[in-house]
Coordinates of N, CA and C in Angstrom, one line a residue:
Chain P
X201 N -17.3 -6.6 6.5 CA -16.8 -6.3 5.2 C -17.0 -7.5 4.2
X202 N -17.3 -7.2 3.0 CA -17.7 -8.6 1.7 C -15.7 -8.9 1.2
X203 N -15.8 -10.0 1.7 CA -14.3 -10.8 1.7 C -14.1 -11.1 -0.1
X204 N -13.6 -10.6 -1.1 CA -13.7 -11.4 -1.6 C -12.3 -11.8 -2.6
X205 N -12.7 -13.6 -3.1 CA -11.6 -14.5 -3.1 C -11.3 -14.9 -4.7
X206 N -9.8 -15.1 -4.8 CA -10.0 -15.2 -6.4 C -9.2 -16.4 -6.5
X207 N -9.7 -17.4 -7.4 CA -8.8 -18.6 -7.8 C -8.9 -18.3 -9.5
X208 N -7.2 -18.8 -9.6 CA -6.3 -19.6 -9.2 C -5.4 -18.0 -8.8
X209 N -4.5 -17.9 -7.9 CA -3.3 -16.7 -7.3 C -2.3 -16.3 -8.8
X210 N -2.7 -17.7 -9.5 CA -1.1 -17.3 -10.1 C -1.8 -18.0 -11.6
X211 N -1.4 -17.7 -12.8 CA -2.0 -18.7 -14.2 C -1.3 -18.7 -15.2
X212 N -0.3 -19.0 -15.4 CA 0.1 -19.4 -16.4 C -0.4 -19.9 -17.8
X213 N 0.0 -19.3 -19.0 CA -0.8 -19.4 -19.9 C 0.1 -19.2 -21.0
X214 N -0.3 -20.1 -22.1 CA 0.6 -19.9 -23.5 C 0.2 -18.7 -24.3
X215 N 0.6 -18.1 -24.9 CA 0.1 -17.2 -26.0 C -0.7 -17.5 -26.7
X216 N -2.1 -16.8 -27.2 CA -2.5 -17.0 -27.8 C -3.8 -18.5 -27.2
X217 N -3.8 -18.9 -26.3 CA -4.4 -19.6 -25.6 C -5.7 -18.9 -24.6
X218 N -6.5 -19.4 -24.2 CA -7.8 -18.6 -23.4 C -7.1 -18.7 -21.7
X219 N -7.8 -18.0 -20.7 CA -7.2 -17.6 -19.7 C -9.0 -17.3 -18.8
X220 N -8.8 -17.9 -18.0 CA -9.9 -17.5 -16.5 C -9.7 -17.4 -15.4
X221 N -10.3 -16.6 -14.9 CA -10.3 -16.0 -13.2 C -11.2 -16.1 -12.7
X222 N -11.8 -17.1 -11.9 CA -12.5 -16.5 -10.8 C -13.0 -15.6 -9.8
X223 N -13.8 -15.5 -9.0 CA -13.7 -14.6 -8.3 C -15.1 -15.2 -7.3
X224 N -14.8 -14.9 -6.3 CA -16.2 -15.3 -5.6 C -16.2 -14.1 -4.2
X225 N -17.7 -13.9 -4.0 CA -17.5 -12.7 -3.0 C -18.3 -13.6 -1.4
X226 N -18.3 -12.5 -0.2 CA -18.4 -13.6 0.7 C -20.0 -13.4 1.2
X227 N -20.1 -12.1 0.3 CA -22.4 -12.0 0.5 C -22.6 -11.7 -1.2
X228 N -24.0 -11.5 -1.2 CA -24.2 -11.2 -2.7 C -24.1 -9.6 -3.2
X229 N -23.5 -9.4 -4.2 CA -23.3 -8.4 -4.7 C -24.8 -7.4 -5.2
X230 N -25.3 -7.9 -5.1 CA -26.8 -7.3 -5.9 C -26.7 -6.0 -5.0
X231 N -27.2 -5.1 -5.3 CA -27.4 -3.7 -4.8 C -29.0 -3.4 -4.4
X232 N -29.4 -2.8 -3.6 CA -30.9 -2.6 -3.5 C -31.2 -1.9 -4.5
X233 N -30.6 -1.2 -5.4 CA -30.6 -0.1 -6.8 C -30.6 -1.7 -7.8
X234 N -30.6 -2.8 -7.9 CA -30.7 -3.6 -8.8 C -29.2 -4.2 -9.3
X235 N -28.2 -3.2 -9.5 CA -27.0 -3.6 -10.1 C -26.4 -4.6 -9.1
X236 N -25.6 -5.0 -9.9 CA -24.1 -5.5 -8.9 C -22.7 -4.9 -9.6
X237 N -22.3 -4.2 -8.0 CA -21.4 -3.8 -8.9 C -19.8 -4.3 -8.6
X238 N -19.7 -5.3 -10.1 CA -18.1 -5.6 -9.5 C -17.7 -5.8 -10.7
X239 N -16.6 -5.4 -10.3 CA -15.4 -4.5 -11.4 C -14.1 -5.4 -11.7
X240 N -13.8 -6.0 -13.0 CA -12.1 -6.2 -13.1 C -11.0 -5.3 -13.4
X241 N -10.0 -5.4 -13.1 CA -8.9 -4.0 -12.9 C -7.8 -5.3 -13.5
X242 N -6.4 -4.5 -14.0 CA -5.8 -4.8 -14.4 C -4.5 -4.1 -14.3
X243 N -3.4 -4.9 -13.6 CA -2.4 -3.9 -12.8 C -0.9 -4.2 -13.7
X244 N -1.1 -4.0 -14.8 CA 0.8 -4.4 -15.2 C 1.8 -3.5 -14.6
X245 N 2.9 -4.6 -14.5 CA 3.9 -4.4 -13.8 C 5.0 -2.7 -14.0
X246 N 4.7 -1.8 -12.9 CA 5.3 -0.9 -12.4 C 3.7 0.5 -12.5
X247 N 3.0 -0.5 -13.3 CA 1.7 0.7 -13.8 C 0.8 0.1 -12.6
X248 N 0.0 1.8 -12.8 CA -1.4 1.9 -11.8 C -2.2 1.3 -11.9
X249 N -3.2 0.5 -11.4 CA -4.4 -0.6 -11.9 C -5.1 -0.1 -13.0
X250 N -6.0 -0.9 -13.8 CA -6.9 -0.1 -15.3 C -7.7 -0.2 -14.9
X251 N -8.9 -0.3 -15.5 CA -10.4 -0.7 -15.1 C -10.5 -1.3 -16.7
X252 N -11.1 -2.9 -16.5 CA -11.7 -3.6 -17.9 C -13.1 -3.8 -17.8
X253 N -13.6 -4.1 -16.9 CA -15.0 -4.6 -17.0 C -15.4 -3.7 -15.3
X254 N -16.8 -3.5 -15.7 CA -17.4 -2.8 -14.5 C -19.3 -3.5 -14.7
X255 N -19.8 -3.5 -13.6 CA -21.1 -3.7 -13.9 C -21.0 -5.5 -14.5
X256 N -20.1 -6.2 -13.6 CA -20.1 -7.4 -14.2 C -19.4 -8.1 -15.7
X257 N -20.2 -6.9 -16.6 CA -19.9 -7.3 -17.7 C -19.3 -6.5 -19.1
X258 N -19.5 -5.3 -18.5 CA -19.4 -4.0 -19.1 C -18.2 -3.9 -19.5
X259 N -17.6 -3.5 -20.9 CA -16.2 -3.7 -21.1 C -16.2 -2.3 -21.0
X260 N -14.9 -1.7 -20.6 CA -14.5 0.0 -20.3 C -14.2 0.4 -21.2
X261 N -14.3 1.7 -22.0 CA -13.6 2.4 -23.0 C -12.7 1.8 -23.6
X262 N -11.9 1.5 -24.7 CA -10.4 1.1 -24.8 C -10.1 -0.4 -24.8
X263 N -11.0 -1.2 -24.1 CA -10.2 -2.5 -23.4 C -10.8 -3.6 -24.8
X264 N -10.2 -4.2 -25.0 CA -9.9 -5.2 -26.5 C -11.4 -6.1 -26.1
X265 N -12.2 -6.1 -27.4 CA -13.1 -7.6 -26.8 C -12.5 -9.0 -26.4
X266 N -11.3 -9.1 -26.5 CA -10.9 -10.4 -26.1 C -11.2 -10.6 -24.2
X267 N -11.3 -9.3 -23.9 CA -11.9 -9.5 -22.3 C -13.5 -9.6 -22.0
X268 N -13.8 -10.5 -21.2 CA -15.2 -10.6 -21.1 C -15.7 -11.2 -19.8
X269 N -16.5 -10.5 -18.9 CA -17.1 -10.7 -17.7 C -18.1 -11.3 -17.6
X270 N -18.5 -12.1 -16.6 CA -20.1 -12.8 -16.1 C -19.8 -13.3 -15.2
X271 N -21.2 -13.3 -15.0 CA -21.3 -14.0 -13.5 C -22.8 -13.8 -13.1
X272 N -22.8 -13.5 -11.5 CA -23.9 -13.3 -10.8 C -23.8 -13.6 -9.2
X273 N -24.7 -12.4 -8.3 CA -25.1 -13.0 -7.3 C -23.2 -13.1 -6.3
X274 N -23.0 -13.9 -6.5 CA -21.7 -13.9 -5.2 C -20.3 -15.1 -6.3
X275 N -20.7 -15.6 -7.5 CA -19.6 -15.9 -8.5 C -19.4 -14.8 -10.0
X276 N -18.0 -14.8 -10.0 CA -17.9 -14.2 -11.6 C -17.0 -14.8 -12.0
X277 N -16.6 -14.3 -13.5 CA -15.7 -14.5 -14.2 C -15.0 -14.0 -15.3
X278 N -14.2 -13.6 -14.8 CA -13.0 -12.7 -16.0 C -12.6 -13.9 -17.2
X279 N -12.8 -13.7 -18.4 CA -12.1 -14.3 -19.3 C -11.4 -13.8 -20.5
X280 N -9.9 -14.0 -20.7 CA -9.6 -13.5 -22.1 C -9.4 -14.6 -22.8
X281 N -10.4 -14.5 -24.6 CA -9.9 -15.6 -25.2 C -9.0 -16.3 -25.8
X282 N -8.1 -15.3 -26.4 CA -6.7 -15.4 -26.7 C -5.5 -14.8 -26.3
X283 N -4.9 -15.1 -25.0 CA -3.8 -14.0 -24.1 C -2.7 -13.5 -25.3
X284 N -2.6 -12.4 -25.5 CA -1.3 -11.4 -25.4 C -0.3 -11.4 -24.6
X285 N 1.0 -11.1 -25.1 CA 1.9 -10.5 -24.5 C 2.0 -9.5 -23.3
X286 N 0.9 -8.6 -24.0 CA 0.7 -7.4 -22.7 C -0.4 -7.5 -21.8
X287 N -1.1 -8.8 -21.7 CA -2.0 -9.4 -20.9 C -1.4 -9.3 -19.7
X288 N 0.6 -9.6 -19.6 CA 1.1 -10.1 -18.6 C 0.9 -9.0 -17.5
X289 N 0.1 -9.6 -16.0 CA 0.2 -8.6 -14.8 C -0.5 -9.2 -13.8
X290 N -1.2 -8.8 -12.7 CA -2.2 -8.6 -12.1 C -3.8 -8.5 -12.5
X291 N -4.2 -9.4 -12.5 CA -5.9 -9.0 -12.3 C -6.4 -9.1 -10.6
X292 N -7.7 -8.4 -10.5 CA -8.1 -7.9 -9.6 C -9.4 -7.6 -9.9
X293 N -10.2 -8.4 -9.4 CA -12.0 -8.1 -9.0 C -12.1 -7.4 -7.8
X294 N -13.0 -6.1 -7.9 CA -13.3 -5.1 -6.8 C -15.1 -5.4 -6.7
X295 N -15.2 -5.1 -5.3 CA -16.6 -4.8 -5.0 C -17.2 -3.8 -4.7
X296 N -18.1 -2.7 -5.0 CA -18.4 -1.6 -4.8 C -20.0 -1.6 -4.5
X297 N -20.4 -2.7 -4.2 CA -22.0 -2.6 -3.7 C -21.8 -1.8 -2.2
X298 N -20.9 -2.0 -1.6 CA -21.0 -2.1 -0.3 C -20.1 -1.3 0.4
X299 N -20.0 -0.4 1.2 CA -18.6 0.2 1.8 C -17.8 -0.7 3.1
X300 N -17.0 -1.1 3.4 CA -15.6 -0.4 2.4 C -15.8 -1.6 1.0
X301 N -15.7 -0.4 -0.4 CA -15.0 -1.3 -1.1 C -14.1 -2.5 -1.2
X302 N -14.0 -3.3 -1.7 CA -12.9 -4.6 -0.9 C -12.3 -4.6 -2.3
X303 N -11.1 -5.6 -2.4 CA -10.8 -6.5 -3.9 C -10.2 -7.2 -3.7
X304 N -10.5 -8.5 -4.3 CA -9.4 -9.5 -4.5 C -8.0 -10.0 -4.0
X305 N -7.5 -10.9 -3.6 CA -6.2 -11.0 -3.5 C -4.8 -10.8 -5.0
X306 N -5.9 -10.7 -6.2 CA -5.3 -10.3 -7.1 C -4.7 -12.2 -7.8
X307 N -5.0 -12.0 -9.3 CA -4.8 -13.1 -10.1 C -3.5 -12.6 -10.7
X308 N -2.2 -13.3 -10.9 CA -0.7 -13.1 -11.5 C -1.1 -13.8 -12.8
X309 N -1.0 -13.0 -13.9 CA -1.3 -13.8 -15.4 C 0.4 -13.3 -15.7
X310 N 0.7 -14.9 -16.0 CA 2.0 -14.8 -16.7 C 2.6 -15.8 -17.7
X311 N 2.9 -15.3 -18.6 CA 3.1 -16.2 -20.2 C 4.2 -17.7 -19.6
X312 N 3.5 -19.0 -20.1 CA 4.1 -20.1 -20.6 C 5.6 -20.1 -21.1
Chain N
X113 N -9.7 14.1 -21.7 CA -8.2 13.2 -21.2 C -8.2 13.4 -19.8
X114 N -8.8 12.3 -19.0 CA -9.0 12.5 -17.6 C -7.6 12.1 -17.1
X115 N -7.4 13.1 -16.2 CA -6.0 12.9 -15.8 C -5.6 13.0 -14.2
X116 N -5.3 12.1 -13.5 CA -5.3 12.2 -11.7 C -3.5 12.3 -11.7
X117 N -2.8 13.2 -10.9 CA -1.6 13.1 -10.6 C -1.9 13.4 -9.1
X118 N -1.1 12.5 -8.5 CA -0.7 12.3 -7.4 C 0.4 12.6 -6.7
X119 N 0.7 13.3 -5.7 CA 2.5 13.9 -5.2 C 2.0 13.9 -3.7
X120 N 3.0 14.4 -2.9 CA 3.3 14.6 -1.7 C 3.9 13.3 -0.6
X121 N 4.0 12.7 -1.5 CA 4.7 11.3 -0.6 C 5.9 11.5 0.0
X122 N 6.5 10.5 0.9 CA 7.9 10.4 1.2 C 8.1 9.9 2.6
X123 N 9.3 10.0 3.0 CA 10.0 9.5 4.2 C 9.4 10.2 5.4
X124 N 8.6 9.4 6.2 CA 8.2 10.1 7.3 C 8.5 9.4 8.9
X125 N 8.5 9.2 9.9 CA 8.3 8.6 11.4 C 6.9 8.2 11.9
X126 N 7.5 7.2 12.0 CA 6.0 6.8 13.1 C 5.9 8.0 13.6
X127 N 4.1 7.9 14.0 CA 3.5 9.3 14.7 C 3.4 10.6 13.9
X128 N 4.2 10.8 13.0 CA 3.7 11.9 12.1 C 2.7 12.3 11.1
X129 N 2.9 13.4 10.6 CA 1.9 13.3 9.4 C 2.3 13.9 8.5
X130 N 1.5 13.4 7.3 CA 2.0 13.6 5.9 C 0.4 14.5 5.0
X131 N 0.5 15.0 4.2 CA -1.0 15.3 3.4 C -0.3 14.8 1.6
X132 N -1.4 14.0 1.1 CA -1.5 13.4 -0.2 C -2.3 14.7 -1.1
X133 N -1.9 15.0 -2.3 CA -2.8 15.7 -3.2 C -2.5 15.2 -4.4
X134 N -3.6 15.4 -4.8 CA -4.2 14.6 -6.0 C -4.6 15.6 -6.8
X135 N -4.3 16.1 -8.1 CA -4.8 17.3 -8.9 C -5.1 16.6 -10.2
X136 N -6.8 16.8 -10.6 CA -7.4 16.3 -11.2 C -7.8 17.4 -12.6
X137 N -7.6 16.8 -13.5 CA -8.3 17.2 -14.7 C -8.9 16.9 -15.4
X138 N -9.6 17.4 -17.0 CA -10.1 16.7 -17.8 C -11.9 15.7 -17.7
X139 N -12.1 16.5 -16.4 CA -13.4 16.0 -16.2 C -14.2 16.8 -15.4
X140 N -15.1 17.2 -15.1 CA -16.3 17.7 -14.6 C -16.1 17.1 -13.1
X141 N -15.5 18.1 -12.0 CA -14.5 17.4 -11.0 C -16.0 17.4 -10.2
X142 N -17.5 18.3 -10.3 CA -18.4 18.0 -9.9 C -19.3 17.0 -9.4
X143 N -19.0 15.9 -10.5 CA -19.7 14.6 -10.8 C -19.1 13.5 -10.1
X144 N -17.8 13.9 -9.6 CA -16.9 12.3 -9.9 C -16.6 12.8 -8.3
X145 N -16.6 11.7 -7.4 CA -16.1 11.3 -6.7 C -14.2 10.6 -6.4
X146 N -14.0 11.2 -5.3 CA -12.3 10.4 -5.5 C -12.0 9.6 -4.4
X147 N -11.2 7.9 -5.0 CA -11.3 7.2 -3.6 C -9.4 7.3 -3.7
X148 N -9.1 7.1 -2.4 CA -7.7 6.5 -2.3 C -7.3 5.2 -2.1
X149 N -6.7 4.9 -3.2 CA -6.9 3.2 -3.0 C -5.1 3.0 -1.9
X150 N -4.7 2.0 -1.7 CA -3.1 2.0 -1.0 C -2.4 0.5 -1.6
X151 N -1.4 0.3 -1.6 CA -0.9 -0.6 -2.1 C 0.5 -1.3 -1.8
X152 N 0.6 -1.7 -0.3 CA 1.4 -1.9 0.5 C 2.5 -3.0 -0.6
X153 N 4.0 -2.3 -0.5 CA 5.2 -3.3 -1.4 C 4.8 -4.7 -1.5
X154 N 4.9 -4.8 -2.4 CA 4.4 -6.9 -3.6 C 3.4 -7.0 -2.6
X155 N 2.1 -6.5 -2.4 CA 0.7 -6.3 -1.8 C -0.3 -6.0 -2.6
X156 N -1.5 -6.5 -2.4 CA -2.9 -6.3 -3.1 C -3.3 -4.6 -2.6
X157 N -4.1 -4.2 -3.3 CA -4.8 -3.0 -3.5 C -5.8 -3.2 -2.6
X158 N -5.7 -2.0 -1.4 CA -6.5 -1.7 -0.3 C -6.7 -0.3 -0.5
X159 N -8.5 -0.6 -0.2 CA -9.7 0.7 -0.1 C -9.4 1.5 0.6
X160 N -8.8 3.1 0.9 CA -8.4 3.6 1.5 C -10.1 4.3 2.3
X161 N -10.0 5.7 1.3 CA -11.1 6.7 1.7 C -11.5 7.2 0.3
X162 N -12.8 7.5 0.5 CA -13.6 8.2 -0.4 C -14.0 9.9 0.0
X163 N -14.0 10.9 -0.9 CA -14.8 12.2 -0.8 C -16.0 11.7 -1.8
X164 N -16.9 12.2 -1.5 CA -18.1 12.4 -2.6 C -17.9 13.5 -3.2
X165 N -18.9 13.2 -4.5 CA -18.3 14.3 -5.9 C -19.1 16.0 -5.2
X166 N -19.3 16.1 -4.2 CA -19.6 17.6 -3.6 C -19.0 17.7 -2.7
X167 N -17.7 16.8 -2.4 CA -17.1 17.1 -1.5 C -17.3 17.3 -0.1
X168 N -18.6 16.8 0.1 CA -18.8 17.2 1.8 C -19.0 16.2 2.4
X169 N -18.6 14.8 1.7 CA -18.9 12.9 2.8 C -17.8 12.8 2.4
X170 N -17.1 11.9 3.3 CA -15.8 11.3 3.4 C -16.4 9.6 4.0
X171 N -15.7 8.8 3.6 CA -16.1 7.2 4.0 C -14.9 6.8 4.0
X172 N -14.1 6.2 5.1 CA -13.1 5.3 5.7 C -12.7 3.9 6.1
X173 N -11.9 3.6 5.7 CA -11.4 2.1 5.8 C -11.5 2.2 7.4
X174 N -11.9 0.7 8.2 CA -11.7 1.0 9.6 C -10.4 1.5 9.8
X175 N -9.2 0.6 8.9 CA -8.1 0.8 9.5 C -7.0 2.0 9.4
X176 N -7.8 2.9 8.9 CA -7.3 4.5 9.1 C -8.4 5.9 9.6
X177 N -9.9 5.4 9.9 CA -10.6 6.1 10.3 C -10.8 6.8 11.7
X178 N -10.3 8.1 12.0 CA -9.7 8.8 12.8 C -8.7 9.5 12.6
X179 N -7.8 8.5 12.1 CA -6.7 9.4 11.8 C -6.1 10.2 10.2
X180 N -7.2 9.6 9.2 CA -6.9 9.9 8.0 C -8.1 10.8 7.7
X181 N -7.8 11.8 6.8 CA -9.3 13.0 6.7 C -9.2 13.3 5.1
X182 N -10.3 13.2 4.4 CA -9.9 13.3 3.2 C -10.7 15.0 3.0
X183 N -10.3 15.6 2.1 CA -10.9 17.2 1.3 C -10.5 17.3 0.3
X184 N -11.2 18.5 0.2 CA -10.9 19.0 -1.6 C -10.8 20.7 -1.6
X185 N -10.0 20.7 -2.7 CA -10.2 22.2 -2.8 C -10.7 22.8 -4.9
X186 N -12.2 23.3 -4.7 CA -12.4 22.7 -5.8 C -11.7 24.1 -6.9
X187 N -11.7 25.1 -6.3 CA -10.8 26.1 -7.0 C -9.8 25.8 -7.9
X188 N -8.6 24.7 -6.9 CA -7.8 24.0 -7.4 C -8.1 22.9 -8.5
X189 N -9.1 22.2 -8.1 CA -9.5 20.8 -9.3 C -8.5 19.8 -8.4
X190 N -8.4 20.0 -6.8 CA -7.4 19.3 -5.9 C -8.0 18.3 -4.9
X191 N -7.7 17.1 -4.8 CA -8.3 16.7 -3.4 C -6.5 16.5 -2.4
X192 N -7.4 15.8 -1.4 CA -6.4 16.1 -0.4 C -6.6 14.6 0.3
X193 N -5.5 13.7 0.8 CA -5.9 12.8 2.0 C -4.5 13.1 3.1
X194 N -5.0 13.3 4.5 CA -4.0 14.2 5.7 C -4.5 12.9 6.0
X195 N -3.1 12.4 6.6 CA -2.4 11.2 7.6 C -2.1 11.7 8.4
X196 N -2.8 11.6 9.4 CA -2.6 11.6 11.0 C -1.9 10.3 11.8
X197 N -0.7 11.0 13.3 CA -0.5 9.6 13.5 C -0.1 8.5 13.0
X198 N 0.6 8.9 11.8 CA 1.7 7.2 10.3 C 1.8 6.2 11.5
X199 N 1.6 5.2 10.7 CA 2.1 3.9 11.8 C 3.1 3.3 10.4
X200 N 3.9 2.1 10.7 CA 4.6 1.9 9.9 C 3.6 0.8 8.8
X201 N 2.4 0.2 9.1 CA 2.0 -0.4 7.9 C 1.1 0.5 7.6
X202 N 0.9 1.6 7.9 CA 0.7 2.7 6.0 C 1.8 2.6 5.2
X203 N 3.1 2.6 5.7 CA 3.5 2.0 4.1 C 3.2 1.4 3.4
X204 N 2.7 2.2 1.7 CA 2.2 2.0 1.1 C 2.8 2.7 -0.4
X205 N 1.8 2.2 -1.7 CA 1.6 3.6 -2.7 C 0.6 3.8 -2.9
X206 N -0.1 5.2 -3.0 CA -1.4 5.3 -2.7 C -1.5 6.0 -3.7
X207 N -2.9 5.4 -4.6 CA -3.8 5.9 -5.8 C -4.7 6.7 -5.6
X208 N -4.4 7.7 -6.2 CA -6.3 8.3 -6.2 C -6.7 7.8 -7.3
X209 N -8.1 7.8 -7.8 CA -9.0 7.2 -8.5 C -10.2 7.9 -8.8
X210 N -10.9 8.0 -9.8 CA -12.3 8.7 -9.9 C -12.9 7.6 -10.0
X211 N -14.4 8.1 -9.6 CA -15.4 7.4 -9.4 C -16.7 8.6 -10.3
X212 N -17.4 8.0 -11.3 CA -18.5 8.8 -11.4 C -19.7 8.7 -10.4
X213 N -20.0 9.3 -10.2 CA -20.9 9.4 -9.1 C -22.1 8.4 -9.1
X214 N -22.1 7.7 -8.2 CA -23.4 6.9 -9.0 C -23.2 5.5 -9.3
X215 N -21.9 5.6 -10.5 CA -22.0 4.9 -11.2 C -21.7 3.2 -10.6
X216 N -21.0 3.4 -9.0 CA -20.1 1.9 -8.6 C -19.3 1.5 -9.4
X217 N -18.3 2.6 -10.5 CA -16.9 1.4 -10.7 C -16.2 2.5 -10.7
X218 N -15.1 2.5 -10.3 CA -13.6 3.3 -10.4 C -12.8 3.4 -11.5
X219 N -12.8 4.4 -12.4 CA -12.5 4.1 -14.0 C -11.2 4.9 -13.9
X220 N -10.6 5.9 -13.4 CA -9.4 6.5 -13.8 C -8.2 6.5 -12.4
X221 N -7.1 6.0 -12.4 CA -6.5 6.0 -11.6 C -5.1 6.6 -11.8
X222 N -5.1 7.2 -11.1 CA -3.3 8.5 -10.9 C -2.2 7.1 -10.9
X223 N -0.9 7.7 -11.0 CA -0.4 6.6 -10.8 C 0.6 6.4 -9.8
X224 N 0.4 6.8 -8.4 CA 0.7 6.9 -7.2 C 1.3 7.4 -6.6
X225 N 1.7 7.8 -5.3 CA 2.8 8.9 -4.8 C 2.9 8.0 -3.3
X226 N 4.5 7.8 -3.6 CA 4.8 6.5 -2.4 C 4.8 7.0 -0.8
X227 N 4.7 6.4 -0.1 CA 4.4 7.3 1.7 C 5.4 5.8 2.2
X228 N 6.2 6.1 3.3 CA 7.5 5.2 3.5 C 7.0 5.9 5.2
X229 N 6.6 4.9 6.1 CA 6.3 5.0 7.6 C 8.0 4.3 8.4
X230 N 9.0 5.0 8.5 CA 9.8 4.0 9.5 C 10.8 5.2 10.4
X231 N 11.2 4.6 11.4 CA 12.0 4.8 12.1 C 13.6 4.9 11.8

């Protein structure tokens, strides 16, 4: 199974301040179809996970440009540039090149 | 307005079984694939099972493969995940999710129906 790992577990962040996640997976994501496909999710508290970014970098329907994906290969990176209030939750990078799907141990974004 | 609702959860015994349904709307239930994700109390999000969007492949986490069987009933707009055999760490809350077929990301997710494994 592709392990994969996210720093920092926990991040504290002022309002209005930029915010990053890691993520690193434990093979490469690239797909024999060309893509890679790995996804950030976003789980606030008592709600079901979202989907923000897919295909690396792809922002989902809905989701504010202050979120923004990159990466490559076996590192990525979730960034938002100026955190919100309703930022506050769980993030989670998923891998879907590969079965089983895997995800993250999940990043805790929580306000300063 | 894609819409996944999830029910059938609850209090069960080791060794029993329980069946998950998931009743999907608002999309072309053809196209889309549905995974069950699970999400064991203050726990990360684990890949359960997938149906494909024809409904006839199922793909399994090792650690419920055998005893977990996923279907659909497409009359309904229904899928189905039957727990065979509960052990007490499937407690969990378990999401269904669509998947467009194809596409590798999981864009809509139900918002869960809890399953409680104890003695």
């Amino acid at each position: 199974d592709i392990v994969m790992t996210q720093t920092p577990l926990s991040s504290p962040v002022t309002l209005g301040q930029p915010a990053s996640i890691s993520c690193r997976s434990s093979q490469s994501l690239v797909h024999s179809d060309g893509n890679t496909y790995l996804s950030w999710l976003q789980q606030r508290p008592g709600q079901p996970p979202r989907l923000l970014i897919y295909k690396i970098s792809n922002r989902f329907s809905g989701v504010p440009d202050r979120f923004s994906g990159s990466g490559a290969g076996t590192d990525f990176t979730l960034k938002i540039s100026k955190v919100e209030a309703e930022d506050v939750g769980v993030y989670y990078c998923m891998q879907a090149t590969q079965f089983p799907y895997t995800f993250g141990q999940g990043t805790k974004l929580e306000i300063k | 307005q894609v819409q996944l609702v999830g029910s059938g959860g609850g209090v069960v015994q080791p060794g029993t079984s329980l069946t998950l349904s998931c009743a999907a709307s608002g999309f072309t239930s053809a196209k889309y694939a549905i995974h069950w994700v699970r999400q064991a109390p203050v726990k990360g999000l684990e890949w359960v099972a997938l149906i494909s969007n024809d409904g006839r492949h199922g793909n399994y986490a090792d650690s419920v493969r055998g005893r977990f069987t996923v279907s659909s009933d497409n009359s309904k707009n229904t899928l189905y995940l039957q727990m065979n055999n509960l052990r007490v760490e499937d407690t969990a809350l378990y999401f269904c999710a669509s998947e467009l077929w194809g596409s590798g990301y999981v864009d809509y997710w139900g918002q869960g129906t809890l399953v409680t494994v104890s003695s």
